[in-house]
Amino acid sequence: MRSELFSAENLEKEHSQPGLRLQNAKLLKAELNGDFLARTGSMVAYQGQVTFEALGSGGLGKFLKQKLTGEGVPLMRIRGNGDVFLADNAADIHLIDLEPGDALSINGANVLAFDSSLNYDIKMVNGAGMFSNAGLFNCVFSGHGRIAVTTRGTPVVLNVDQPTFVDPQAAIAWSASLQTGYHRAEQLGFGTLLGRTTGERFTMSFAGQGFVIVQPSEEPPGGLAGAGEKKSSGSGGILDNIFDD
């Protein structure tokens, strides 16, 4: 049988060491000898002796935070020996290696899989949460290991070496050490009073040393974005007590 479908670029890629790797731009391959964590429902194929265990959000504390915030990653633990392929509606997949001391704040909807050696928690986005793609809360990953994230299209990674402003629905992840806030981008004027708008009323602001990953797609806010004004102003209340680590 002959077909361009069987060309070398479409054949399964083999490696000598286990771990998370790209099979192609839209398909993640986990060469498994142990375990890792992945978004529930992301498996598209597997070979070998592999088991799947539902974890919810990854522990009681994260489960409670997810119920309160609407943010988090519905997880499954994948164990065994074999090859597992994962995807998310043909989104682009990117690998990020975290080193000790690194921390990444990311919208939970953009998390595909990560090494079990990594730690993650659900935390408030200071100063700009209600305007962010993730809502009032984001997932923060730290430790040593690899994480696979998804974007809708090819992203740009901005180095925050000067005042940086990003459409809140396009910012998917950033260095957790950055200071975040919000900035009114649209100037008030006669046109605004007549109901005219640029569609760019607010942007997220970033300051400090680090990077911001921006995708070329504006997704509607998640989490508590719609309820943020009612439930939290960024200080005080039960949510601050829960998320103030």
Short mmCIF file of C-alpha atoms in Angstrom, two decimals:
data_model
loop_
_atom_site.label_atom_id
_atom_site.label_comp_id
_atom_site.label_asym_id
_atom_site.label_seq_id
_atom_site.Cartn_x
_atom_site.Cartn_y
_atom_site.Cartn_z
CA MET A 1 0.00 0.00 0.00
CA ARG A 2 1.36 3.43 -0.91
CA SER A 3 0.28 6.90 0.15
CA GLU A 4 1.78 10.23 1.17
CA LEU A 5 0.05 9.54 4.47
CA PHE A 6 2.82 7.03 5.22
CA SER A 7 5.64 9.52 4.76
CA ALA A 8 8.33 9.72 7.43
CA GLU A 9 6.92 12.93 8.93
CA ASN A 10 3.70 11.11 9.88
CA LEU A 11 5.31 8.00 11.33
CA GLU A 12 5.58 7.61 15.09
CA LYS A 13 8.73 9.20 16.48
CA GLU A 14 10.80 7.00 18.77
CA HIS A 15 13.15 8.10 21.57
CA SER A 16 15.39 6.15 23.92
CA GLN A 17 14.32 8.00 27.08
CA PRO A 18 10.83 8.34 28.59
CA GLY A 19 9.11 11.73 28.79
CA LEU A 20 6.79 14.24 27.15
CA ARG A 21 7.71 15.13 23.56
CA LEU A 22 6.04 16.51 20.45
CA GLN A 23 4.95 13.99 17.87
CA ASN A 24 3.99 17.00 15.75
CA ALA A 25 2.76 20.55 16.31
CA LYS A 26 -0.70 19.38 17.40
CA LEU A 27 0.00 15.99 18.98
CA LEU A 28 1.84 15.23 22.20
CA LYS A 29 3.55 11.88 22.74
CA ALA A 30 4.31 10.62 26.24
CA GLU A 31 6.80 7.76 26.26
CA LEU A 32 5.75 6.32 29.55
CA ASN A 33 7.76 4.47 32.16
CA GLY A 34 6.09 5.59 35.37
CA ASP A 35 3.40 8.24 35.51
CA PHE A 36 2.41 11.78 34.50
CA LEU A 37 -0.71 13.95 34.69
CA ALA A 38 -2.90 15.09 31.81
CA ARG A 39 -6.13 16.91 31.13
CA THR A 40 -9.11 14.59 31.39
CA GLY A 41 -10.27 13.39 27.97
CA SER A 42 -7.11 14.48 26.11
CA MET A 43 -5.91 10.96 25.21
CA VAL A 44 -6.39 10.12 21.53
CA ALA A 45 -4.41 6.84 21.35
CA TYR A 46 -2.09 4.62 23.39
CA GLN A 47 -0.01 1.47 23.09
CA GLY A 48 1.27 -0.80 25.83
CA GLN A 49 0.23 -1.45 29.42
CA VAL A 50 -1.33 1.84 30.49
CA THR A 51 -3.93 2.74 33.13
CA PHE A 52 -5.93 5.96 33.65
CA GLU A 53 -7.03 7.28 37.03
CA ALA A 54 -9.38 10.25 37.43
CA LEU A 55 -8.08 12.83 39.92
CA GLY A 56 -10.55 15.70 39.59
CA SER A 57 -8.47 18.83 40.22
CA GLY A 58 -5.66 16.95 41.95
CA GLY A 59 -6.48 16.75 45.65
CA LEU A 60 -9.15 18.01 48.05
CA GLY A 61 -7.67 21.49 48.39
CA LYS A 62 -7.56 22.06 44.64
CA PHE A 63 -11.03 20.51 44.29
CA LEU A 64 -12.46 23.06 46.72
CA LYS A 65 -10.63 25.91 45.01
CA GLN A 66 -11.88 24.77 41.61
CA LYS A 67 -15.47 24.71 42.89
CA LEU A 68 -15.08 28.21 44.34
CA THR A 69 -13.32 29.72 41.36
CA GLY A 70 -14.31 27.76 38.27
CA GLU A 71 -10.57 27.58 37.52
CA GLY A 72 -8.31 24.53 37.60
CA VAL A 73 -7.35 21.54 35.51
CA PRO A 74 -9.58 18.43 35.47
CA LEU A 75 -6.85 15.81 35.71
CA MET A 76 -6.15 12.15 35.16
CA ARG A 77 -3.04 10.26 36.24
CA ILE A 78 -1.61 8.03 33.51
CA ARG A 79 0.64 5.15 34.59
CA GLY A 80 2.41 2.20 33.10
CA ASN A 81 4.76 1.37 30.27
CA GLY A 82 3.95 2.38 26.72
CA ASP A 83 3.21 5.32 24.48
CA VAL A 84 0.31 7.75 25.02
CA PHE A 85 -0.79 10.38 22.51
CA LEU A 86 -2.70 13.49 23.62
CA ALA A 87 -4.31 16.44 21.87
CA ASP A 88 -6.84 19.24 22.42
CA ASN A 89 -9.06 19.97 19.42
CA ALA A 90 -6.02 20.31 17.12
CA ALA A 91 -4.64 23.23 19.16
CA ASP A 92 -0.93 23.98 18.84
CA ILE A 93 1.16 22.33 21.59
CA HIS A 94 4.30 23.76 23.18
CA LEU A 95 6.67 22.30 25.76
CA ILE A 96 8.09 24.32 28.65
CA ASP A 97 10.80 23.00 30.97
CA LEU A 98 10.66 24.45 34.48
CA GLU A 99 13.80 24.55 36.57
CA PRO A 100 13.98 24.85 40.39
CA GLY A 101 12.99 28.39 41.30
CA ASP A 102 10.83 28.90 38.19
CA ALA A 103 7.09 29.55 38.45
CA LEU A 104 4.58 29.87 35.62
CA SER A 105 1.10 31.38 35.90
CA ILE A 106 -1.17 29.86 33.26
CA ASN A 107 -4.82 29.68 32.33
CA GLY A 108 -5.97 26.19 33.29
CA ALA A 109 -7.72 25.80 29.93
CA ASN A 110 -4.29 25.86 28.25
CA VAL A 111 -2.76 23.05 30.32
CA LEU A 112 -2.55 19.74 28.44
CA ALA A 113 -0.14 17.58 30.48
CA PHE A 114 2.75 17.84 32.92
CA ASP A 115 5.31 15.77 34.78
CA SER A 116 4.17 14.50 38.17
CA SER A 117 7.29 16.11 39.68
CA LEU A 118 5.75 19.58 39.18
CA ASN A 119 3.61 21.33 41.79
CA TYR A 120 0.60 23.42 40.92
CA ASP A 121 -1.91 25.53 42.79
CA ILE A 122 -4.83 27.85 42.00
CA LYS A 123 -4.09 31.46 42.92
CA MET A 124 -5.54 34.91 42.44
CA VAL A 125 -4.26 37.04 39.58
CA ASN A 126 -3.32 40.17 41.50
CA GLY A 127 -4.78 43.41 40.24
CA ALA A 128 -6.11 42.15 36.92
CA GLY A 129 -7.91 38.88 37.50
CA MET A 130 -11.38 39.88 36.42
CA PHE A 131 -10.04 41.03 33.05
CA SER A 132 -7.84 38.02 32.29
CA ASN A 133 -8.60 35.08 30.05
CA ALA A 134 -8.53 32.87 33.14
CA GLY A 135 -10.86 35.06 35.19
CA LEU A 136 -9.89 35.99 38.74
CA PHE A 137 -7.66 32.94 39.15
CA ASN A 138 -4.86 31.14 37.35
CA CYS A 139 -2.95 27.89 37.85
CA VAL A 140 0.61 28.43 39.07
CA PHE A 141 3.16 25.71 38.34
CA SER A 142 6.54 25.39 40.05
CA GLY A 143 9.28 22.84 40.65
CA HIS A 144 11.34 20.85 38.18
CA GLY A 145 9.78 19.20 35.17
CA ARG A 146 8.08 19.62 31.81
CA ILE A 147 4.63 20.99 31.04
CA ALA A 148 2.74 20.90 27.73
CA VAL A 149 0.56 23.94 27.02
CA THR A 150 -1.79 24.69 24.14
CA THR A 151 -2.42 27.82 22.10
CA ARG A 152 -4.92 28.71 19.39
CA GLY A 153 -2.40 29.54 16.69
CA THR A 154 1.31 30.35 16.86
CA PRO A 155 2.00 32.57 19.89
CA VAL A 156 4.43 35.39 20.50
CA VAL A 157 6.56 35.41 23.65
CA LEU A 158 7.08 38.96 24.90
CA ASN A 159 10.11 39.74 27.03
CA VAL A 160 8.93 42.16 29.73
CA ASP A 161 11.82 44.60 29.66
CA GLN A 162 9.58 47.67 29.36
CA PRO A 163 5.92 48.46 30.22
CA THR A 164 3.94 45.68 28.54
CA PHE A 165 0.20 45.56 27.83
CA VAL A 166 -1.74 42.58 26.48
CA ASP A 167 -5.34 41.93 25.52
CA PRO A 168 -6.64 39.99 28.54
CA GLN A 169 -8.31 37.38 26.35
CA ALA A 170 -5.07 36.62 24.49
CA ALA A 171 -2.65 36.37 27.45
CA ILE A 172 -2.46 32.70 28.31
CA ALA A 173 0.63 32.45 30.55
CA TRP A 174 3.35 34.54 32.15
CA SER A 175 6.19 34.43 34.64
CA ALA A 176 4.56 34.21 38.06
CA SER A 177 7.04 36.78 39.40
CA LEU A 178 5.61 39.55 37.20
CA GLN A 179 3.41 42.26 38.69
CA THR A 180 0.03 42.36 36.97
CA GLY A 181 -2.59 45.07 36.77
CA TYR A 182 -5.04 46.55 34.32
CA HIS A 183 -4.90 49.61 32.14
CA ARG A 184 -7.70 51.52 30.40
CA ALA A 185 -6.61 51.46 26.76
CA GLU A 186 -9.60 53.23 25.22
CA GLN A 187 -9.76 56.95 25.79
CA LEU A 188 -13.07 58.38 26.93
CA GLY A 189 -14.51 60.92 24.51
CA PHE A 190 -17.54 62.03 22.57
CA GLY A 191 -17.53 58.85 20.51
CA THR A 192 -17.62 56.73 23.67
CA LEU A 193 -20.67 58.66 24.87
CA LEU A 194 -22.40 57.82 21.59
CA GLY A 195 -21.76 54.13 22.18
CA ARG A 196 -18.83 53.83 19.83
CA THR A 197 -15.98 51.64 21.01
CA THR A 198 -12.61 50.41 19.80
CA GLY A 199 -13.17 47.00 21.39
CA GLU A 200 -9.99 47.57 23.44
CA ARG A 201 -11.35 49.05 26.67
CA PHE A 202 -8.91 47.33 29.05
CA THR A 203 -5.55 45.66 28.73
CA MET A 204 -3.53 43.67 31.23
CA SER A 205 -0.32 45.33 32.33
CA PHE A 206 2.88 43.49 33.22
CA ALA A 207 5.96 44.80 34.99
CA GLY A 208 9.13 43.26 36.37
CA GLN A 209 11.43 40.66 34.86
CA GLY A 210 9.97 37.78 32.90
CA PHE A 211 7.87 36.90 29.85
CA VAL A 212 4.26 36.78 28.66
CA ILE A 213 2.91 34.23 26.18
CA VAL A 214 0.29 35.76 23.87
CA GLN A 215 -1.79 33.70 21.46
CA PRO A 216 -3.27 35.11 18.22
CA SER A 217 -6.81 34.35 19.38
CA GLU A 218 -9.12 36.09 21.81
CA GLU A 219 -11.05 33.60 23.89
CA PRO A 220 -13.95 34.61 26.17
CA PRO A 221 -13.03 34.93 29.86
CA GLY A 222 -13.43 31.87 32.07
CA GLY A 223 -13.45 31.24 35.80
CA LEU A 224 -15.17 33.98 37.77
CA ALA A 225 -14.60 36.64 35.13
CA GLY A 226 -18.28 37.40 34.82
CA ALA A 227 -18.86 37.38 38.56
CA GLY A 228 -15.63 39.02 39.66
CA GLU A 229 -17.13 42.41 40.46
CA LYS A 230 -19.73 40.84 42.74
CA LYS A 231 -17.52 38.39 44.58
CA SER A 232 -14.17 40.10 45.02
CA SER A 233 -12.50 43.43 44.59
CA GLY A 234 -9.05 41.90 45.09
CA SER A 235 -8.87 42.42 48.86
CA GLY A 236 -10.76 41.12 51.86
CA GLY A 237 -13.34 38.38 52.14
CA ILE A 238 -13.20 34.62 52.36
CA LEU A 239 -11.52 34.14 48.96
CA ASP A 240 -8.48 36.18 50.02
CA ASN A 241 -8.08 33.98 53.07
CA ILE A 242 -8.24 30.80 51.00
CA PHE A 243 -5.85 31.95 48.27
CA ASP A 244 -3.37 33.96 50.33
CA ASP A 245 -0.46 31.49 50.52
#
